[in-house]
């Protein structure tokens, strides 16, 4: 099968960067003409750093043509800008859509249901902090692992279907 490249949506990324810099500008205004409390400084710094990081990721993805998700016949490679992860379809039972967050503004994720032996191996290999995070993820959103499915050049449902097709094909090989 063909390799599928999935990028962040350009328009949604531009909107996020613009909003982030807008909040940073508002913070600078409050610092100059209003109170100079530490919270305003921290919020402004957060939005400046966040906006610059999102802008850097967006430009890096577009200039180097490095996709966020690279779906091959045997795995999905996730490039976050800082690290690259690989999920082998042979290790996965299935992918499924899930939503987390408050009722309004929920975030869509693609949950990963690993095979039992892979889950046990990951738990044994993980350090204490990793095990604690996995237990927390299992309790709160009721998922063990997930990948983001919003703000991409493909719809979450379509992406999930493609990933499940690749899982089925990896079993038949």
C-alpha positions as a Markdown table, in Angstrom:
| # | Residue | x | y | z |
|---|---|---|---|---|
| 1 | Unk | 0.0 | 0.0 | 0.0 |
| 2 | Unk | 1.0 | 3.6 | -0.3 |
| 3 | Unk | 2.6 | 5.7 | 2.4 |
| 4 | Unk | 0.3 | 8.3 | 3.8 |
| 5 | Unk | 1.5 | 11.7 | 5.0 |
| 6 | Unk | -0.6 | 13.6 | 7.5 |
| 7 | Unk | 0.2 | 17.2 | 8.3 |
| 8 | Unk | -1.2 | 19.8 | 10.8 |
| 9 | Unk | -3.9 | 21.9 | 9.2 |
| 10 | Unk | -2.2 | 25.1 | 8.0 |
| 11 | Unk | -5.3 | 27.3 | 8.7 |
| 12 | Unk | -5.9 | 26.0 | 12.2 |
| 13 | Unk | -2.2 | 26.3 | 13.0 |
| 14 | Unk | -2.1 | 29.9 | 11.9 |
| 15 | Unk | -5.2 | 30.6 | 13.9 |
| 16 | Unk | -3.6 | 29.1 | 17.1 |
| 17 | Unk | -0.4 | 31.0 | 16.6 |
| 18 | Unk | -2.3 | 34.3 | 16.0 |
| 19 | Unk | -4.4 | 33.8 | 19.1 |
| 20 | Unk | -1.4 | 33.0 | 21.1 |
| 21 | Unk | 0.4 | 36.1 | 20.0 |
| 22 | Unk | -2.8 | 38.1 | 20.5 |
| 23 | Unk | -2.9 | 37.0 | 24.2 |
| 24 | Unk | 0.8 | 37.8 | 24.5 |
| 25 | Unk | 0.2 | 41.3 | 23.2 |
| 26 | Unk | -2.7 | 41.7 | 25.6 |
| 27 | Unk | -0.3 | 40.6 | 28.4 |
| 28 | Unk | 2.3 | 43.1 | 27.3 |
| 29 | Unk | -0.3 | 45.8 | 27.3 |
| 30 | Unk | -1.3 | 44.9 | 30.9 |
| 31 | Unk | 2.3 | 44.9 | 31.9 |
| 32 | Unk | 2.9 | 48.4 | 30.4 |
| 33 | Unk | -0.3 | 50.1 | 31.4 |
| 34 | Unk | -1.6 | 48.1 | 34.3 |
| 35 | Unk | -0.5 | 46.0 | 37.1 |
| 36 | Unk | 2.8 | 44.2 | 36.8 |
| 37 | Unk | 1.9 | 41.2 | 38.9 |
| 38 | Unk | 3.8 | 38.0 | 38.5 |
| 39 | Unk | 0.8 | 36.2 | 37.1 |
| 40 | Unk | 0.6 | 38.6 | 34.2 |
| 41 | Unk | 4.3 | 38.1 | 33.5 |
| 42 | Unk | 4.0 | 34.3 | 33.6 |
| 43 | Unk | 0.9 | 34.2 | 31.4 |
| 44 | Unk | 2.5 | 36.5 | 28.9 |
| 45 | Unk | 5.7 | 34.5 | 28.9 |
| 46 | Unk | 3.6 | 31.3 | 28.4 |
| 47 | Unk | 1.8 | 32.7 | 25.3 |
| 48 | Unk | 5.0 | 34.1 | 23.8 |
| 49 | Unk | 6.9 | 30.8 | 24.2 |
| 50 | Unk | 3.9 | 28.7 | 23.1 |
| 51 | Unk | 3.3 | 30.9 | 20.1 |
| 52 | Unk | 6.9 | 30.8 | 19.0 |
| 53 | Unk | 7.0 | 27.0 | 19.5 |
| 54 | Unk | 3.8 | 26.5 | 17.5 |
| 55 | Unk | 5.2 | 28.8 | 14.8 |
| 56 | Unk | 8.5 | 26.9 | 14.8 |
| 57 | Unk | 6.7 | 23.5 | 14.5 |
| 58 | Unk | 4.5 | 24.8 | 11.7 |
| 59 | Unk | 7.4 | 26.2 | 9.7 |
| 60 | Unk | 9.6 | 23.2 | 10.3 |
| 61 | Unk | 6.8 | 20.8 | 9.1 |
| 62 | Unk | 6.2 | 22.9 | 5.9 |
| 63 | Unk | 9.8 | 23.7 | 5.0 |
| 64 | Unk | 11.3 | 20.3 | 5.6 |
| 65 | Unk | 8.1 | 18.5 | 4.4 |
| 66 | Unk | 8.3 | 16.3 | 7.5 |
| 67 | Unk | 4.7 | 15.0 | 8.2 |
| 68 | Unk | 3.2 | 14.9 | 11.7 |
| 69 | Unk | 2.1 | 11.3 | 11.0 |
| 70 | Unk | 3.7 | 9.0 | 8.4 |
| 71 | Unk | 1.6 | 5.9 | 7.9 |
| 72 | Unk | 3.5 | 3.0 | 6.3 |
| 73 | Unk | 2.5 | -0.6 | 5.7 |
| 74 | Unk | 3.8 | -1.8 | 9.1 |
| 75 | Unk | 3.7 | 1.3 | 11.4 |
| 76 | Unk | 2.8 | 4.9 | 12.1 |
| 77 | Unk | 5.6 | 7.3 | 12.7 |
| 78 | Unk | 4.7 | 10.3 | 14.8 |
| 79 | Unk | 7.0 | 13.3 | 14.6 |
| 80 | Unk | 6.2 | 15.8 | 17.4 |
| 81 | Unk | 9.0 | 18.2 | 16.4 |
| 82 | Unk | 11.0 | 17.2 | 19.5 |
| 83 | Unk | 10.8 | 13.4 | 19.4 |
| 84 | Unk | 9.8 | 10.8 | 16.9 |
| 85 | Unk | 7.7 | 7.8 | 18.0 |
| 86 | Unk | 6.8 | 4.7 | 16.1 |
| 87 | Unk | 3.8 | 2.4 | 16.7 |
| 88 | Unk | 4.0 | -1.0 | 15.0 |
| 89 | Unk | 0.6 | -2.2 | 13.7 |
| 90 | Unk | 1.7 | -5.8 | 14.7 |
| 91 | Unk | 1.6 | -4.7 | 18.4 |
| 92 | Unk | -1.9 | -3.1 | 18.1 |
| 93 | Unk | -5.3 | -4.8 | 18.6 |
| 94 | Unk | -7.3 | -1.8 | 17.3 |
| 95 | Unk | -7.5 | 2.0 | 17.1 |
| 96 | Unk | -10.7 | 3.8 | 18.3 |
| 97 | Unk | -12.0 | 7.4 | 18.5 |
| 98 | Unk | -12.4 | 8.9 | 22.0 |
| 99 | Unk | -13.0 | 12.4 | 23.3 |
| 100 | Unk | -11.6 | 14.0 | 26.4 |
| 101 | Unk | -12.2 | 17.2 | 28.2 |
| 102 | Unk | -15.3 | 19.2 | 29.2 |
| 103 | Unk | -18.6 | 18.7 | 27.4 |
| 104 | Unk | -18.0 | 21.8 | 25.2 |
| 105 | Unk | -14.6 | 21.9 | 23.5 |
| 106 | Unk | -13.8 | 18.3 | 23.8 |
| 107 | Unk | -10.6 | 17.1 | 22.1 |
| 108 | Unk | -10.8 | 14.1 | 19.8 |
| 109 | Unk | -8.0 | 11.5 | 20.2 |
| 110 | Unk | -7.4 | 8.1 | 18.6 |
| 111 | Unk | -7.0 | 5.6 | 21.4 |
| 112 | Unk | -4.6 | 2.7 | 20.9 |
| 113 | Unk | -5.6 | -0.7 | 22.3 |
| 114 | Unk | -2.4 | -2.7 | 22.4 |
| 115 | Unk | -2.3 | -6.5 | 22.5 |
| 116 | Unk | -2.0 | -8.0 | 26.0 |
| 117 | Unk | 1.6 | -9.2 | 25.8 |
| 118 | Unk | 2.7 | -5.8 | 24.5 |
| 119 | Unk | 0.9 | -4.0 | 27.3 |
| 120 | Unk | 2.6 | -6.2 | 29.9 |
| 121 | Unk | 6.0 | -5.7 | 28.3 |
| 122 | Unk | 5.6 | -1.9 | 28.3 |
| 123 | Unk | 4.5 | -1.9 | 31.9 |
| 124 | Unk | 7.5 | -4.0 | 33.0 |
| 125 | Unk | 9.9 | -1.8 | 31.0 |
| 126 | Unk | 8.5 | 1.4 | 32.3 |
| 127 | Unk | 10.0 | 3.3 | 35.3 |
| 128 | Unk | 7.9 | 4.2 | 38.3 |
| 129 | Unk | 6.9 | 7.6 | 36.8 |
| 130 | Unk | 5.8 | 5.9 | 33.6 |
| 131 | Unk | 3.8 | 3.3 | 35.4 |
| 132 | Unk | 2.0 | 6.0 | 37.5 |
| 133 | Unk | 1.2 | 8.0 | 34.3 |
| 134 | Unk | -0.2 | 4.8 | 32.7 |
| 135 | Unk | -2.4 | 4.1 | 35.7 |
| 136 | Unk | -3.6 | 7.7 | 35.7 |
| 137 | Unk | -4.4 | 7.6 | 32.0 |
| 138 | Unk | -6.3 | 4.4 | 32.4 |
| 139 | Unk | -8.5 | 5.8 | 35.2 |
| 140 | Unk | -9.2 | 9.3 | 34.0 |
| 141 | Unk | -9.9 | 9.2 | 30.2 |
| 142 | Unk | -10.3 | 5.4 | 30.2 |
| 143 | Unk | -7.5 | 5.0 | 27.6 |
| 144 | Unk | -4.0 | 3.8 | 28.1 |
| 145 | Unk | -2.4 | 5.5 | 25.1 |
| 146 | Unk | -3.7 | 7.9 | 22.4 |
| 147 | Unk | -2.6 | 10.2 | 19.6 |
| 148 | Unk | -4.1 | 13.6 | 18.7 |
| 149 | Unk | -6.6 | 13.5 | 15.9 |
| 150 | Unk | -7.6 | 17.2 | 15.5 |
| 151 | Unk | -6.2 | 20.1 | 13.6 |
| 152 | Unk | -4.9 | 17.7 | 10.9 |
| 153 | Unk | -5.2 | 17.5 | 7.1 |
| 154 | Unk | -7.4 | 14.4 | 7.5 |
| 155 | Unk | -10.6 | 13.9 | 9.5 |
| 156 | Unk | -10.3 | 11.9 | 12.8 |
| 157 | Unk | -12.8 | 9.3 | 11.6 |
| 158 | Unk | -10.9 | 8.7 | 8.3 |
| 159 | Unk | -7.6 | 8.5 | 10.0 |
| 160 | Unk | -8.9 | 6.0 | 12.5 |
| 161 | Unk | -10.3 | 3.9 | 9.6 |
| 162 | Unk | -7.0 | 4.0 | 7.8 |
| 163 | Unk | -5.1 | 2.9 | 10.9 |
| 164 | Unk | -7.5 | 0.0 | 11.5 |
| 165 | Unk | -7.2 | -1.1 | 7.9 |
| 166 | Unk | -3.4 | -1.2 | 8.3 |
| 167 | Unk | -3.7 | -3.2 | 11.5 |
| 168 | Unk | -5.9 | -5.8 | 9.7 |
| 169 | Unk | -3.4 | -5.9 | 6.8 |
| 170 | Unk | -0.5 | -6.5 | 9.1 |
| 171 | Unk | -2.3 | -9.5 | 10.6 |
| 172 | Unk | -2.7 | -11.0 | 7.1 |
| 173 | Unk | 0.9 | -10.7 | 6.2 |
